[in-house]
């Protein structure tokens, strides 16, 4: 989907990006993470041409974006920012319809698409005639995401989209993005400085520092084998493995061994964190794993949780 | 429904002032007996070189044309210096705008006469330049108040610079711009009177004539009509501002 090739950028003598090269696959949930000022937002904004690199090339869908019409390119890429940036004089419905409107879809098609998006993101239809200042922060960002998805882009860029939200809204919207990504196979590139958020959402993770990409890999690979001390410390030092408990599901660690009747039950889709917590609550070393219909499909043992983070 | 009754009240006030203005202008000759009693020493208490209807229409024309020019120039410059290409000129525009307003309009008029001769041309020039400044300032403030995040989002979603200006920036800046236009127009209503000192026909004509011929009745007549005209126009702007949605 995206090839970033030897991209560098200097702002007023400060090197924001230093020879960044990476490839983002179709359908990836790619998370750029690093301390503030590391260049992750700058890198994100080169992808839709908001920032032009000094050197290097960026290809989106195989085409060098320097040769593309920047407005067309941006209309084909969803864009979500931390401060949301809803248009204050437009209703929620008009905000969601912004890009289809720019692309001159006909009215009926826009109305149908708005209805689809409202259903997809579980937006209360009563909000549609309201104005942004009448919404809560969480509602606003949900509309911001809806606006980015409205024209059905196959690529969405998100710049710290949930950093300013209260914890409840943040977790809700993270779950929403995970679901949207799983259902639509849209490629998502997200910038965050929140390690937990990065590890729980990413299929691939890139860690940046001082304008350079330090390491790229799956969350488990990066946590398991950090490239250097900086990465290990940034991910949480010796406690970084605990993040994996959120990322890995019971299904990934269980064995097919039939459970004994006395074991507490847990679903295959539950996180290992939930499983470990249940073990602690019940004083159990093993759990019976059940599928959605209540049938037992296997057993999860404490040592399997420990082993899973090295899989 | 407090909003609607507020709107109705504003409309009523604007309408009432308009009717009062028309009545005063049309019926000015009817005040002759009263003014005669007030100023018994004056031979002619009603300005008669032109009717007040003519004077008022001429005055309104000066104001309308000058404010039109001022609005066009002020808004155009305001937009130009807030675009990426013109941003370097924004401080200059602001400085010229601020210094310009400390210039007395009479001075601008005096400078315009040698260039444009006597009559309405130098008056229009002076009024246009003078009134462009509040419009420019209001345009700069209005465009400056457009939230940066809305602009960032619009650009990132693929709005062209023109589309962003038309559908995002100008609508958001409009309430402040309207206030600038209101100020410009009201300033022009008052300042247009000095146009008569260089030969333009306006409601300043009876005032100046009254001052030079020691005829206080003429001064009062001109001043009262100008004041009523200013209030009436101000009330109509009030109606207009009320109709502009404020978010």
mmCIF file of C-alpha atoms in Angstrom, chain A residues 187-302:
data_model
loop_
_atom_site.group_PDB
_atom_site.id
_atom_site.type_symbol
_atom_site.label_atom_id
_atom_site.label_comp_id
_atom_site.label_asym_id
_atom_site.label_seq_id
_atom_site.Cartn_x
_atom_site.Cartn_y
_atom_site.Cartn_z
ATOM 1 C CA UNK A 187 -5.104 -0.117 5.776
ATOM 2 C CA UNK A 188 -4.676 2.077 8.838
ATOM 3 C CA UNK A 189 -1.577 4.071 9.733
ATOM 4 C CA UNK A 190 -1.768 5.490 13.242
ATOM 5 C CA UNK A 191 0.598 7.676 15.216
ATOM 6 C CA UNK A 192 0.540 7.424 18.989
ATOM 7 C CA UNK A 193 2.819 7.828 21.982
ATOM 8 C CA UNK A 194 0.732 5.425 24.058
ATOM 9 C CA UNK A 195 2.527 2.070 24.214
ATOM 10 C CA UNK A 196 -0.548 0.175 25.390
ATOM 11 C CA UNK A 197 -2.619 1.578 22.547
ATOM 12 C CA UNK A 198 0.105 0.799 20.019
ATOM 13 C CA UNK A 199 0.596 -2.800 21.128
ATOM 14 C CA UNK A 200 -3.099 -3.535 21.402
ATOM 15 C CA UNK A 201 -4.028 -2.171 17.944
ATOM 16 C CA UNK A 202 -1.000 -2.748 15.743
ATOM 17 C CA UNK A 203 -0.459 -5.602 13.376
ATOM 18 C CA UNK A 204 2.906 -3.981 12.687
ATOM 19 C CA UNK A 205 4.741 -1.498 14.839
ATOM 20 C CA UNK A 206 7.469 0.990 13.946
ATOM 21 C CA UNK A 207 9.422 2.647 16.728
ATOM 22 C CA UNK A 208 10.963 6.012 15.972
ATOM 23 C CA UNK A 209 13.492 8.199 17.715
ATOM 24 C CA UNK A 210 15.044 11.484 16.611
ATOM 25 C CA UNK A 211 13.693 11.189 13.083
ATOM 26 C CA UNK A 212 14.895 7.622 12.572
ATOM 27 C CA UNK A 213 13.026 4.354 12.444
ATOM 28 C CA UNK A 214 14.672 2.161 15.070
ATOM 29 C CA UNK A 215 12.688 -1.047 14.745
ATOM 30 C CA UNK A 216 9.783 -2.499 12.785
ATOM 31 C CA UNK A 217 7.945 -5.685 13.653
ATOM 32 C CA UNK A 218 4.861 -7.298 15.127
ATOM 33 C CA UNK A 219 4.061 -6.245 18.699
ATOM 34 C CA UNK A 220 5.150 -9.632 20.055
ATOM 35 C CA UNK A 221 8.407 -9.576 18.088
ATOM 36 C CA UNK A 222 9.294 -6.054 19.156
ATOM 37 C CA UNK A 223 8.459 -6.689 22.815
ATOM 38 C CA UNK A 224 10.242 -10.028 22.759
ATOM 39 C CA UNK A 225 13.381 -8.776 21.025
ATOM 40 C CA UNK A 226 13.794 -5.012 21.317
ATOM 41 C CA UNK A 227 16.493 -3.677 18.994
ATOM 42 C CA UNK A 228 18.232 -1.715 21.739
ATOM 43 C CA UNK A 229 17.928 -0.404 25.285
ATOM 44 C CA UNK A 230 15.951 2.624 24.120
ATOM 45 C CA UNK A 231 13.235 0.446 22.591
ATOM 46 C CA UNK A 232 13.146 -1.856 25.615
ATOM 47 C CA UNK A 233 12.851 1.108 27.983
ATOM 48 C CA UNK A 234 10.301 2.886 25.805
ATOM 49 C CA UNK A 235 8.049 -0.187 25.716
ATOM 50 C CA UNK A 236 8.079 -0.412 29.506
ATOM 51 C CA UNK A 237 11.437 -1.896 30.500
ATOM 52 C CA UNK A 238 11.219 -5.306 32.144
ATOM 53 C CA UNK A 239 7.431 -4.918 32.485
ATOM 54 C CA UNK A 240 6.881 -4.540 28.739
ATOM 55 C CA UNK A 241 5.810 -8.195 28.453
ATOM 56 C CA UNK A 242 2.691 -7.409 30.442
ATOM 57 C CA UNK A 243 1.429 -5.449 27.425
ATOM 58 C CA UNK A 244 1.391 -8.681 25.461
ATOM 59 C CA UNK A 245 -1.290 -10.027 27.771
ATOM 60 C CA UNK A 246 -3.644 -7.484 26.162
ATOM 61 C CA UNK A 247 -2.547 -8.335 22.662
ATOM 62 C CA UNK A 248 -2.653 -12.122 22.761
ATOM 63 C CA UNK A 249 -5.908 -14.012 22.992
ATOM 64 C CA UNK A 250 -6.719 -17.170 24.900
ATOM 65 C CA UNK A 251 -7.066 -18.969 21.568
ATOM 66 C CA UNK A 252 -3.405 -18.350 20.796
ATOM 67 C CA UNK A 253 -2.120 -19.939 24.006
ATOM 68 C CA UNK A 254 -4.541 -22.780 24.811
ATOM 69 C CA UNK A 255 -3.982 -26.461 24.283
ATOM 70 C CA UNK A 256 -6.530 -28.932 22.906
ATOM 71 C CA UNK A 257 -6.357 -31.032 26.092
ATOM 72 C CA UNK A 258 -9.945 -31.567 27.419
ATOM 73 C CA UNK A 259 -10.553 -29.573 30.609
ATOM 74 C CA UNK A 260 -11.646 -31.145 33.853
ATOM 75 C CA UNK A 261 -15.074 -30.138 35.110
ATOM 76 C CA UNK A 262 -13.921 -28.031 38.041
ATOM 77 C CA UNK A 263 -11.967 -25.453 36.020
ATOM 78 C CA UNK A 264 -13.277 -21.878 35.665
ATOM 79 C CA UNK A 265 -14.351 -21.098 32.101
ATOM 80 C CA UNK A 266 -13.126 -18.457 29.679
ATOM 81 C CA UNK A 267 -13.860 -17.692 26.011
ATOM 82 C CA UNK A 268 -11.305 -18.266 23.226
ATOM 83 C CA UNK A 269 -11.564 -14.610 22.201
ATOM 84 C CA UNK A 270 -10.751 -13.257 25.675
ATOM 85 C CA UNK A 271 -7.348 -11.638 26.219
ATOM 86 C CA UNK A 272 -4.621 -13.388 28.174
ATOM 87 C CA UNK A 273 -4.880 -10.502 30.636
ATOM 88 C CA UNK A 274 -8.485 -11.473 31.364
ATOM 89 C CA UNK A 275 -7.423 -15.127 31.633
ATOM 90 C CA UNK A 276 -4.607 -14.369 34.068
ATOM 91 C CA UNK A 277 -6.880 -12.179 36.133
ATOM 92 C CA UNK A 278 -9.462 -14.985 36.300
ATOM 93 C CA UNK A 279 -6.778 -17.440 37.407
ATOM 94 C CA UNK A 280 -5.744 -15.037 40.164
ATOM 95 C CA UNK A 281 -9.349 -14.503 41.230
ATOM 96 C CA UNK A 282 -10.147 -18.206 41.294
ATOM 97 C CA UNK A 283 -6.781 -19.403 42.577
ATOM 98 C CA UNK A 284 -6.630 -21.682 39.545
ATOM 99 C CA UNK A 285 -3.587 -22.826 37.527
ATOM 100 C CA UNK A 286 -5.723 -23.768 34.514
ATOM 101 C CA UNK A 287 -8.928 -22.631 32.802
ATOM 102 C CA UNK A 288 -11.493 -24.415 30.673
ATOM 103 C CA UNK A 289 -11.702 -22.678 27.288
ATOM 104 C CA UNK A 290 -15.178 -22.484 25.771
ATOM 105 C CA UNK A 291 -16.298 -21.414 22.319
ATOM 106 C CA UNK A 292 -19.225 -19.097 21.687
ATOM 107 C CA UNK A 293 -21.790 -21.909 22.053
ATOM 108 C CA UNK A 294 -20.590 -22.950 25.489
ATOM 109 C CA UNK A 295 -18.833 -26.126 24.336
ATOM 110 C CA UNK A 296 -15.382 -26.727 25.802
ATOM 111 C CA UNK A 297 -12.645 -26.628 23.196
ATOM 112 C CA UNK A 298 -9.508 -26.871 25.300
ATOM 113 C CA UNK A 299 -7.496 -25.888 28.339
ATOM 114 C CA UNK A 300 -5.386 -22.863 29.133
ATOM 115 C CA UNK A 301 -2.577 -23.408 31.650
ATOM 116 C CA UNK A 302 -0.592 -20.755 33.503
#
